[in-house]
C-alpha cells in the first residue's frame, strides 16, 4: 500500500480595495480615491482618509501598478536616455552627477526612473523603442547632440521630452537645460589676467569629432585672449588629431613648456578637471611648482578637485542642479502647466546655467622670476 502525504498549502489572497472598504465601512470608490490619490468626484474627509490609509497598512495592501497606471493614464515613471558615445555611461562621473540630481527630484515628486542606457551600445534601437512605446510619462535626454543616433525618432515619439546639458548652438525645437560654456572660459581667463598672467595656454581634448561644448570652450578661449589683447602661446591638443588622447595632450603641454622662459605659459586653462589634473602631473614631472611657477584652472568643479594637492581651482559646472531643473521642466510639460505664457505644445525653451569660479590652491600671482 502506497501512502502519500499531501501538504495543504493555504492560498493567501492578495489584499484588495474591497477588503479595505469592508474593514473601514466605506465604499470601494472612497478606498480607491484615497489609495490612488486621485482627483475625482468623490470627496473624502481627512479623518476617513486616515482610516483608509491605516487599514491598507494593516492588511498589507500593495497597489497594482498596471491598474493604477491605466486608471490614471500615467505610469509615474520618467525615462532617462543616455545616448551612445565615447566616455559616456551611467558609471561615468559626468553622467552620474546629472543622474543624482534627476533621481533626488524624482523621489521628491514620487516618480520612478526607467534608465535607458545606450552608452557603449552599437544598437540603440531597442532603447529608443521603449520611449516610442510610451512606457514612460516623459523622457530626459542626457547630453545628446544634434547627430545622436535616433534623436529625430525620439522627438517624433513624444512631446514630453527635455534635454539636459544640451549645448548645440543651432536652435532645435526641444526644451533643454544648458550650460554657458563660453562664459565659463571667459571667467577662467579673466581670473588669470587679474592675477597678472599674460601667457595663458588652453588644453583641449584630442578627439576627431569634438562636441559642441568643446568647440564653444575653445572658441571662447580665443575670443577671451583677443579681448584682453593677449597672444595664444601654445597649440591645442585637439589639433593633434593623428595622435592618441593622452599622447596629444602631453605633447601640447610639453611643447608649451619648451618655448623658453620668455614665451612659456605661466598659466593653463583646461577643458575639464581631468585634463587639468593630468597637466599638473606633467608639470610635476618637469619640476615646475603649482601655483608657484604655473597656475592651472579646470572646468566642472568635480570631486577630483579636492583630491589634488594642491586642490584644483575650477569653474563650477552645476550638473546635479541641471538634472534637477530638467525634471522640473519635464513635469511642468507633463502636467500641462504653462511657463512664461507658452502654450502646452510649444517647445524650444532653454534654461541656461551660469558658471561660478571656485577658488582653491592652483592659481596665484604670475611668476616673473
Short mmCIF file of C-alpha atoms in Angstrom, two decimals:
data_model
loop_
_atom_site.label_atom_id
_atom_site.label_comp_id
_atom_site.label_asym_id
_atom_site.label_seq_id
_atom_site.Cartn_x
_atom_site.Cartn_y
_atom_site.Cartn_z
CA UNK A 1 0.00 0.00 0.00
CA UNK A 2 1.40 3.28 -1.03
CA UNK A 3 0.64 6.24 1.15
CA UNK A 4 1.11 9.81 0.10
CA UNK A 5 1.45 12.87 2.21
CA UNK A 6 -0.31 15.82 0.75
CA UNK A 7 0.56 19.20 2.18
CA UNK A 8 -2.33 21.61 2.17
CA UNK A 9 -0.99 24.96 1.22
CA UNK A 10 -3.13 27.89 2.15
CA UNK A 11 -3.55 30.17 -0.81
CA UNK A 12 -3.47 33.55 0.80
CA UNK A 13 -5.30 36.02 -1.38
CA UNK A 14 -3.78 39.38 -2.16
CA UNK A 15 -5.48 42.18 -0.18
CA UNK A 16 -7.94 44.15 -2.29
CA UNK A 17 -9.63 47.54 -2.26
CA UNK A 18 -12.86 45.78 -1.32
CA UNK A 19 -11.15 44.36 1.78
CA UNK A 20 -10.07 47.86 2.79
CA UNK A 21 -13.58 49.22 2.19
CA UNK A 22 -15.17 46.45 4.29
CA UNK A 23 -12.67 46.98 7.09
CA UNK A 24 -13.30 50.73 7.24
CA UNK A 25 -17.02 50.65 6.40
CA UNK A 26 -16.82 52.81 3.29
CA UNK A 27 -17.40 52.32 -0.41
CA UNK A 28 -14.82 50.86 -2.74
CA UNK A 29 -14.81 54.18 -4.61
CA UNK A 30 -13.70 56.00 -1.47
CA UNK A 31 -10.94 53.46 -0.83
CA UNK A 32 -9.76 53.81 -4.43
CA UNK A 33 -9.75 57.61 -4.21
CA UNK A 34 -7.54 57.54 -1.13
CA UNK A 35 -5.16 54.79 -2.21
CA UNK A 36 -4.66 56.14 -5.73
CA UNK A 37 -4.64 59.76 -4.56
CA UNK A 38 -6.93 60.51 -7.47
CA UNK A 39 -8.87 63.67 -8.17
CA UNK A 40 -12.37 62.52 -8.96
CA UNK A 41 -15.86 63.44 -7.81
CA UNK A 42 -15.52 61.50 -4.55
CA UNK A 43 -14.88 63.81 -1.60
CA UNK A 44 -13.08 62.22 1.35
CA UNK A 45 -12.66 63.82 4.76
CA UNK A 46 -9.26 63.89 6.43
CA UNK A 47 -10.38 61.53 9.18
CA UNK A 48 -11.79 59.00 6.74
CA UNK A 49 -8.67 59.27 4.57
CA UNK A 50 -6.54 58.47 7.60
CA UNK A 51 -8.65 55.41 8.48
CA UNK A 52 -8.37 54.08 4.92
CA UNK A 53 -4.61 54.54 4.88
CA UNK A 54 -4.27 52.80 8.24
CA UNK A 55 -6.43 49.89 7.07
CA UNK A 56 -4.34 49.48 3.91
CA UNK A 57 -1.21 49.36 6.03
CA UNK A 58 -2.68 46.85 8.48
CA UNK A 59 -3.73 44.33 5.83
CA UNK A 60 -0.62 44.85 3.69
CA UNK A 61 -2.35 46.25 0.64
CA UNK A 62 0.00 46.97 -2.29
CA UNK A 63 -1.47 48.93 -5.23
CA UNK A 64 -1.42 47.20 -8.59
CA UNK A 65 0.94 49.30 -10.68
CA UNK A 66 -0.54 48.35 -14.04
CA UNK A 67 -4.11 49.02 -12.93
CA UNK A 68 -3.16 52.31 -11.31
CA UNK A 69 -1.33 53.43 -14.44
CA UNK A 70 -4.31 52.51 -16.61
CA UNK A 71 -6.72 54.40 -14.38
CA UNK A 72 -4.54 57.48 -14.21
CA UNK A 73 -3.31 57.22 -17.80
CA UNK A 74 0.07 57.71 -16.19
CA UNK A 75 2.94 55.45 -15.20
CA UNK A 76 4.50 57.90 -12.70
CA UNK A 77 7.75 56.96 -14.41
CA UNK A 78 10.27 59.08 -16.31
CA UNK A 79 12.70 57.72 -18.85
CA UNK A 80 16.34 58.80 -18.72
CA UNK A 81 18.09 58.22 -22.03
CA UNK A 82 21.90 58.15 -22.18
CA UNK A 83 22.98 58.07 -25.85
CA UNK A 84 25.82 56.02 -27.32
CA UNK A 85 29.23 57.66 -27.36
CA UNK A 86 32.78 57.54 -26.04
CA UNK A 87 33.36 58.33 -22.37
CA UNK A 88 29.63 58.15 -21.60
CA UNK A 89 27.53 55.86 -19.42
CA UNK A 90 25.96 55.53 -16.00
CA UNK A 91 29.31 54.56 -14.50
CA UNK A 92 30.97 57.80 -15.56
CA UNK A 93 31.20 60.62 -13.03
CA UNK A 94 29.87 63.17 -15.51
CA UNK A 95 26.56 61.42 -16.17
CA UNK A 96 26.48 60.22 -12.56
CA UNK A 97 26.23 63.78 -11.25
CA UNK A 98 23.36 64.58 -13.60
CA UNK A 99 21.60 61.35 -12.62
CA UNK A 100 21.96 62.20 -8.94
CA UNK A 101 20.02 65.40 -9.46
CA UNK A 102 17.38 63.63 -11.54
CA UNK A 103 16.97 60.83 -9.01
CA UNK A 104 16.61 63.10 -5.97
CA UNK A 105 13.98 65.27 -7.65
CA UNK A 106 12.04 62.25 -8.92
CA UNK A 107 11.97 60.83 -5.39
CA UNK A 108 10.64 64.13 -4.04
CA UNK A 109 7.93 64.16 -6.72
CA UNK A 110 7.06 60.46 -6.28
CA UNK A 111 8.24 59.41 -9.75
CA UNK A 112 10.23 56.32 -10.67
CA UNK A 113 13.00 56.22 -13.26
CA UNK A 114 13.42 53.94 -16.26
CA UNK A 115 17.11 54.16 -17.16
CA UNK A 116 17.59 53.67 -20.89
CA UNK A 117 21.34 53.32 -21.31
CA UNK A 118 22.54 53.17 -24.90
CA UNK A 119 26.11 54.19 -23.99
CA UNK A 120 28.61 51.74 -25.35
CA UNK A 121 25.91 50.05 -27.42
CA UNK A 122 26.19 49.61 -31.19
CA UNK A 123 22.44 49.19 -31.44
CA UNK A 124 20.33 51.75 -29.64
CA UNK A 125 17.09 50.85 -31.44
CA UNK A 126 15.77 48.76 -28.53
CA UNK A 127 16.36 51.67 -26.17
CA UNK A 128 14.56 54.10 -28.46
CA UNK A 129 11.67 51.65 -28.87
CA UNK A 130 10.96 51.81 -25.12
CA UNK A 131 10.40 55.54 -25.44
CA UNK A 132 8.24 55.16 -28.55
CA UNK A 133 6.04 52.58 -26.81
CA UNK A 134 5.09 55.20 -24.21
CA UNK A 135 6.27 53.12 -21.26
CA UNK A 136 7.09 56.39 -19.52
CA UNK A 137 5.28 59.69 -18.95
CA UNK A 138 8.21 61.68 -20.28
CA UNK A 139 11.86 61.38 -21.18
CA UNK A 140 15.04 63.17 -20.16
CA UNK A 141 17.82 63.13 -22.75
CA UNK A 142 21.27 63.32 -21.13
CA UNK A 143 23.97 65.16 -23.09
CA UNK A 144 22.58 64.35 -26.54
CA UNK A 145 23.87 66.02 -29.69
CA UNK A 146 22.15 67.00 -32.93
CA UNK A 147 23.68 63.94 -34.63
CA UNK A 148 22.82 61.49 -31.82
CA UNK A 149 21.53 58.29 -33.50
CA UNK A 150 17.75 58.06 -33.31
CA UNK A 151 17.25 61.56 -31.88
CA UNK A 152 14.71 62.53 -34.51
CA UNK A 153 12.78 59.31 -33.88
CA UNK A 154 12.71 60.08 -30.16
CA UNK A 155 11.46 63.63 -30.77
CA UNK A 156 8.70 62.34 -33.03
CA UNK A 157 7.58 59.73 -30.50
CA UNK A 158 6.61 62.11 -27.69
CA UNK A 159 6.17 65.79 -26.87
CA UNK A 160 7.16 65.21 -23.25
CA UNK A 161 10.92 65.47 -23.69
CA UNK A 162 13.57 67.67 -22.06
CA UNK A 163 17.29 67.54 -22.81
CA UNK A 164 19.79 68.14 -20.02
CA UNK A 165 23.26 69.56 -20.70
CA UNK A 166 22.26 70.18 -24.30
CA UNK A 167 24.72 72.62 -25.87
CA UNK A 168 24.05 72.59 -29.60
CA UNK A 169 24.47 76.14 -30.98
CA UNK A 170 21.74 75.82 -33.59
CA UNK A 171 18.15 76.21 -32.34
CA UNK A 172 16.21 72.96 -32.14
CA UNK A 173 12.56 72.59 -31.19
CA UNK A 174 13.50 70.91 -27.96
CA UNK A 175 13.18 72.06 -24.36
CA UNK A 176 16.62 71.97 -22.80
CA UNK A 177 18.79 72.75 -19.79
CA UNK A 178 22.17 74.10 -20.86
CA UNK A 179 25.43 75.48 -19.52
CA UNK A 180 27.09 78.72 -20.64
CA UNK A 181 30.39 77.23 -21.80
CA UNK A 182 31.57 80.49 -23.35
CA UNK A 183 31.10 82.35 -20.07
CA UNK A 184 32.99 79.60 -18.24
CA UNK A 185 36.13 80.07 -20.36
CA UNK A 186 35.91 83.85 -20.17
CA UNK A 187 35.66 83.60 -16.37
CA UNK A 188 38.77 81.38 -16.20
CA UNK A 189 40.85 83.67 -18.43
CA UNK A 190 39.67 86.81 -16.64
CA UNK A 191 40.64 85.30 -13.27
CA UNK A 192 44.16 84.58 -14.51
CA UNK A 193 44.52 88.01 -16.13
CA UNK A 194 43.61 89.64 -12.80
CA UNK A 195 46.48 87.67 -11.25
CA UNK A 196 48.88 89.20 -13.76
CA UNK A 197 49.10 86.32 -16.24
CA UNK A 198 49.56 87.27 -19.88
CA UNK A 199 50.89 83.98 -21.31
CA UNK A 200 47.95 81.60 -20.95
CA UNK A 201 47.54 78.26 -22.76
CA UNK A 202 44.36 76.26 -23.28
CA UNK A 203 44.35 72.45 -23.27
CA UNK A 204 41.52 70.83 -25.19
CA UNK A 205 40.81 67.08 -25.58
CA UNK A 206 42.13 65.44 -28.74
CA UNK A 207 39.07 63.95 -30.39
CA UNK A 208 38.13 63.58 -34.04
CA UNK A 209 34.52 64.66 -33.57
CA UNK A 210 34.56 67.46 -30.96
CA UNK A 211 31.37 68.08 -29.02
CA UNK A 212 29.52 71.41 -29.15
CA UNK A 213 30.70 72.30 -25.64
CA UNK A 214 34.32 71.54 -26.62
CA UNK A 215 34.03 73.81 -29.64
CA UNK A 216 32.32 76.55 -27.61
CA UNK A 217 35.04 76.49 -24.94
CA UNK A 218 37.86 76.60 -27.47
CA UNK A 219 36.26 79.47 -29.39
CA UNK A 220 35.58 81.36 -26.16
CA UNK A 221 39.21 80.98 -25.11
CA UNK A 222 40.38 82.51 -28.39
CA UNK A 223 37.83 85.33 -28.07
CA UNK A 224 38.82 85.95 -24.45
CA UNK A 225 42.52 86.18 -25.30
CA UNK A 226 41.65 88.64 -28.06
CA UNK A 227 39.51 90.69 -25.66
CA UNK A 228 42.47 91.10 -23.31
CA UNK A 229 44.92 91.63 -26.21
CA UNK A 230 46.89 88.53 -25.30
CA UNK A 231 48.68 86.11 -27.67
CA UNK A 232 47.83 82.41 -27.87
CA UNK A 233 51.05 80.88 -26.60
CA UNK A 234 50.56 77.16 -27.17
CA UNK A 235 48.70 74.81 -29.50
CA UNK A 236 45.56 72.96 -28.50
CA UNK A 237 45.93 69.22 -28.09
CA UNK A 238 42.76 68.98 -30.17
CA UNK A 239 44.81 69.91 -33.24
CA UNK A 240 46.90 66.74 -32.87
CA UNK A 241 44.21 64.53 -34.35
CA UNK A 242 46.56 61.82 -35.56
CA UNK A 243 47.72 61.13 -32.01
CA UNK A 244 46.01 59.35 -29.15
CA UNK A 245 44.15 61.32 -26.49
CA UNK A 246 46.86 61.22 -23.82
CA UNK A 247 49.79 61.47 -26.24
CA UNK A 248 48.30 64.53 -27.95
CA UNK A 249 47.56 66.29 -24.68
CA UNK A 250 51.03 65.56 -23.28
CA UNK A 251 52.72 66.72 -26.45
CA UNK A 252 50.82 70.01 -26.32
CA UNK A 253 51.78 70.66 -22.68
CA UNK A 254 55.41 69.65 -23.26
CA UNK A 255 55.61 71.86 -26.34
CA UNK A 256 54.29 74.81 -24.34
CA UNK A 257 56.92 74.18 -21.67
CA UNK A 258 59.70 74.04 -24.28
CA UNK A 259 59.12 77.59 -25.51
CA UNK A 260 61.66 79.06 -23.15
CA UNK A 261 61.38 81.35 -20.13
CA UNK A 262 60.11 84.37 -22.10
CA UNK A 263 57.39 82.51 -24.03
CA UNK A 264 56.43 79.60 -21.81
CA UNK A 265 52.88 79.92 -20.40
CA UNK A 266 52.60 80.98 -16.79
CA UNK A 267 49.06 79.56 -16.66
CA UNK A 268 46.92 76.82 -18.21
CA UNK A 269 43.17 76.59 -18.64
CA UNK A 270 41.98 73.01 -19.21
CA UNK A 271 38.82 71.82 -20.94
CA UNK A 272 37.86 69.91 -17.79
CA UNK A 273 39.19 68.97 -14.38
CA UNK A 274 40.64 65.66 -15.57
CA UNK A 275 42.83 67.39 -18.15
CA UNK A 276 43.82 69.97 -15.55
CA UNK A 277 44.96 67.24 -13.16
CA UNK A 278 46.92 65.49 -15.91
CA UNK A 279 48.55 68.83 -16.73
CA UNK A 280 49.57 69.09 -13.07
CA UNK A 281 51.23 65.66 -13.34
CA UNK A 282 53.25 66.74 -16.38
CA UNK A 283 54.33 69.93 -14.61
CA UNK A 284 55.34 67.94 -11.52
CA UNK A 285 57.43 65.61 -13.69
CA UNK A 286 59.19 68.69 -15.08
CA UNK A 287 59.82 70.03 -11.60
CA UNK A 288 57.54 73.06 -12.02
CA UNK A 289 55.72 74.20 -8.88
CA UNK A 290 51.95 74.78 -8.96
CA UNK A 291 50.95 77.53 -8.35
CA UNK A 292 54.40 79.00 -7.59
CA UNK A 293 55.56 78.97 -11.21
CA UNK A 294 52.48 77.86 -13.15
CA UNK A 295 48.78 78.35 -12.39
CA UNK A 296 46.05 75.96 -13.53
CA UNK A 297 42.26 76.29 -13.82
CA UNK A 298 39.94 73.36 -14.62
CA UNK A 299 36.27 73.28 -15.56
CA UNK A 300 33.47 71.22 -13.94
CA UNK A 301 34.30 71.53 -10.20
CA UNK A 302 34.21 67.75 -9.93
CA UNK A 303 35.08 65.82 -6.73
CA UNK A 304 38.56 65.30 -8.23
CA UNK A 305 39.38 68.93 -7.38
CA UNK A 306 39.56 68.26 -3.65
CA UNK A 307 41.70 65.13 -4.09
CA UNK A 308 44.52 67.03 -5.81
CA UNK A 309 47.45 68.54 -3.95
CA UNK A 310 47.21 71.47 -4.14
CA UNK A 311 43.45 71.43 -4.56
CA UNK A 312 42.34 72.47 -8.04
CA UNK A 313 40.79 75.85 -8.77
CA UNK A 314 37.87 75.19 -11.13
CA UNK A 315 34.84 76.68 -12.84
CA UNK A 316 31.67 75.10 -11.50
CA UNK A 317 29.51 73.20 -13.99
CA UNK A 318 26.39 72.53 -11.84
CA UNK A 319 25.43 69.18 -13.32
CA UNK A 320 23.34 67.99 -10.37
CA UNK A 321 21.30 71.19 -10.29
CA UNK A 322 20.85 70.96 -14.06
CA UNK A 323 19.46 67.44 -13.66
CA UNK A 324 17.01 68.75 -11.07
CA UNK A 325 15.90 71.62 -13.30
CA UNK A 326 15.35 69.23 -16.21
CA UNK A 327 12.94 67.17 -14.09
CA UNK A 328 11.04 70.31 -13.04
CA UNK A 329 10.69 71.37 -16.69
CA UNK A 330 9.57 67.90 -17.77
CA UNK A 331 6.95 67.59 -15.03
CA UNK A 332 5.59 71.01 -15.97
CA UNK A 333 5.16 69.75 -19.52
CA UNK A 334 3.53 66.54 -18.35
CA UNK A 335 1.13 68.33 -16.05
CA UNK A 336 0.38 70.87 -18.80
CA UNK A 337 1.42 73.88 -16.77
CA UNK A 338 2.28 76.85 -18.97
CA UNK A 339 5.58 78.61 -18.37
CA UNK A 340 6.21 82.24 -19.31
CA UNK A 341 2.99 82.34 -21.31
CA UNK A 342 3.97 79.49 -23.63
CA UNK A 343 1.32 77.08 -24.84
CA UNK A 344 1.49 73.40 -23.95
CA UNK A 345 2.60 72.41 -27.45
CA UNK A 346 5.43 74.94 -27.59
CA UNK A 347 9.00 73.69 -27.46
CA UNK A 348 12.38 75.28 -27.60
CA UNK A 349 12.55 76.67 -24.07
CA UNK A 350 16.07 76.92 -22.71
CA UNK A 351 17.20 77.14 -19.09
CA UNK A 352 20.84 78.24 -19.10
CA UNK A 353 23.02 77.78 -16.02
CA UNK A 354 25.87 80.22 -15.43
CA UNK A 355 29.40 79.25 -14.30
CA UNK A 356 30.91 80.04 -10.93
CA UNK A 357 34.57 80.40 -10.03
CA UNK A 358 35.61 78.08 -7.18
CA UNK A 359 38.95 79.24 -5.80
CA UNK A 360 41.31 76.64 -4.37
CA UNK A 361 45.06 76.24 -4.46
CA UNK A 362 46.30 76.09 -8.07
CA UNK A 363 46.19 79.77 -9.05
CA UNK A 364 48.43 82.60 -7.81
CA UNK A 365 50.09 85.80 -8.98
CA UNK A 366 52.04 85.34 -12.22
CA UNK A 367 55.64 84.18 -11.75
CA UNK A 368 58.12 86.75 -13.05
CA UNK A 369 61.37 85.13 -11.98
#
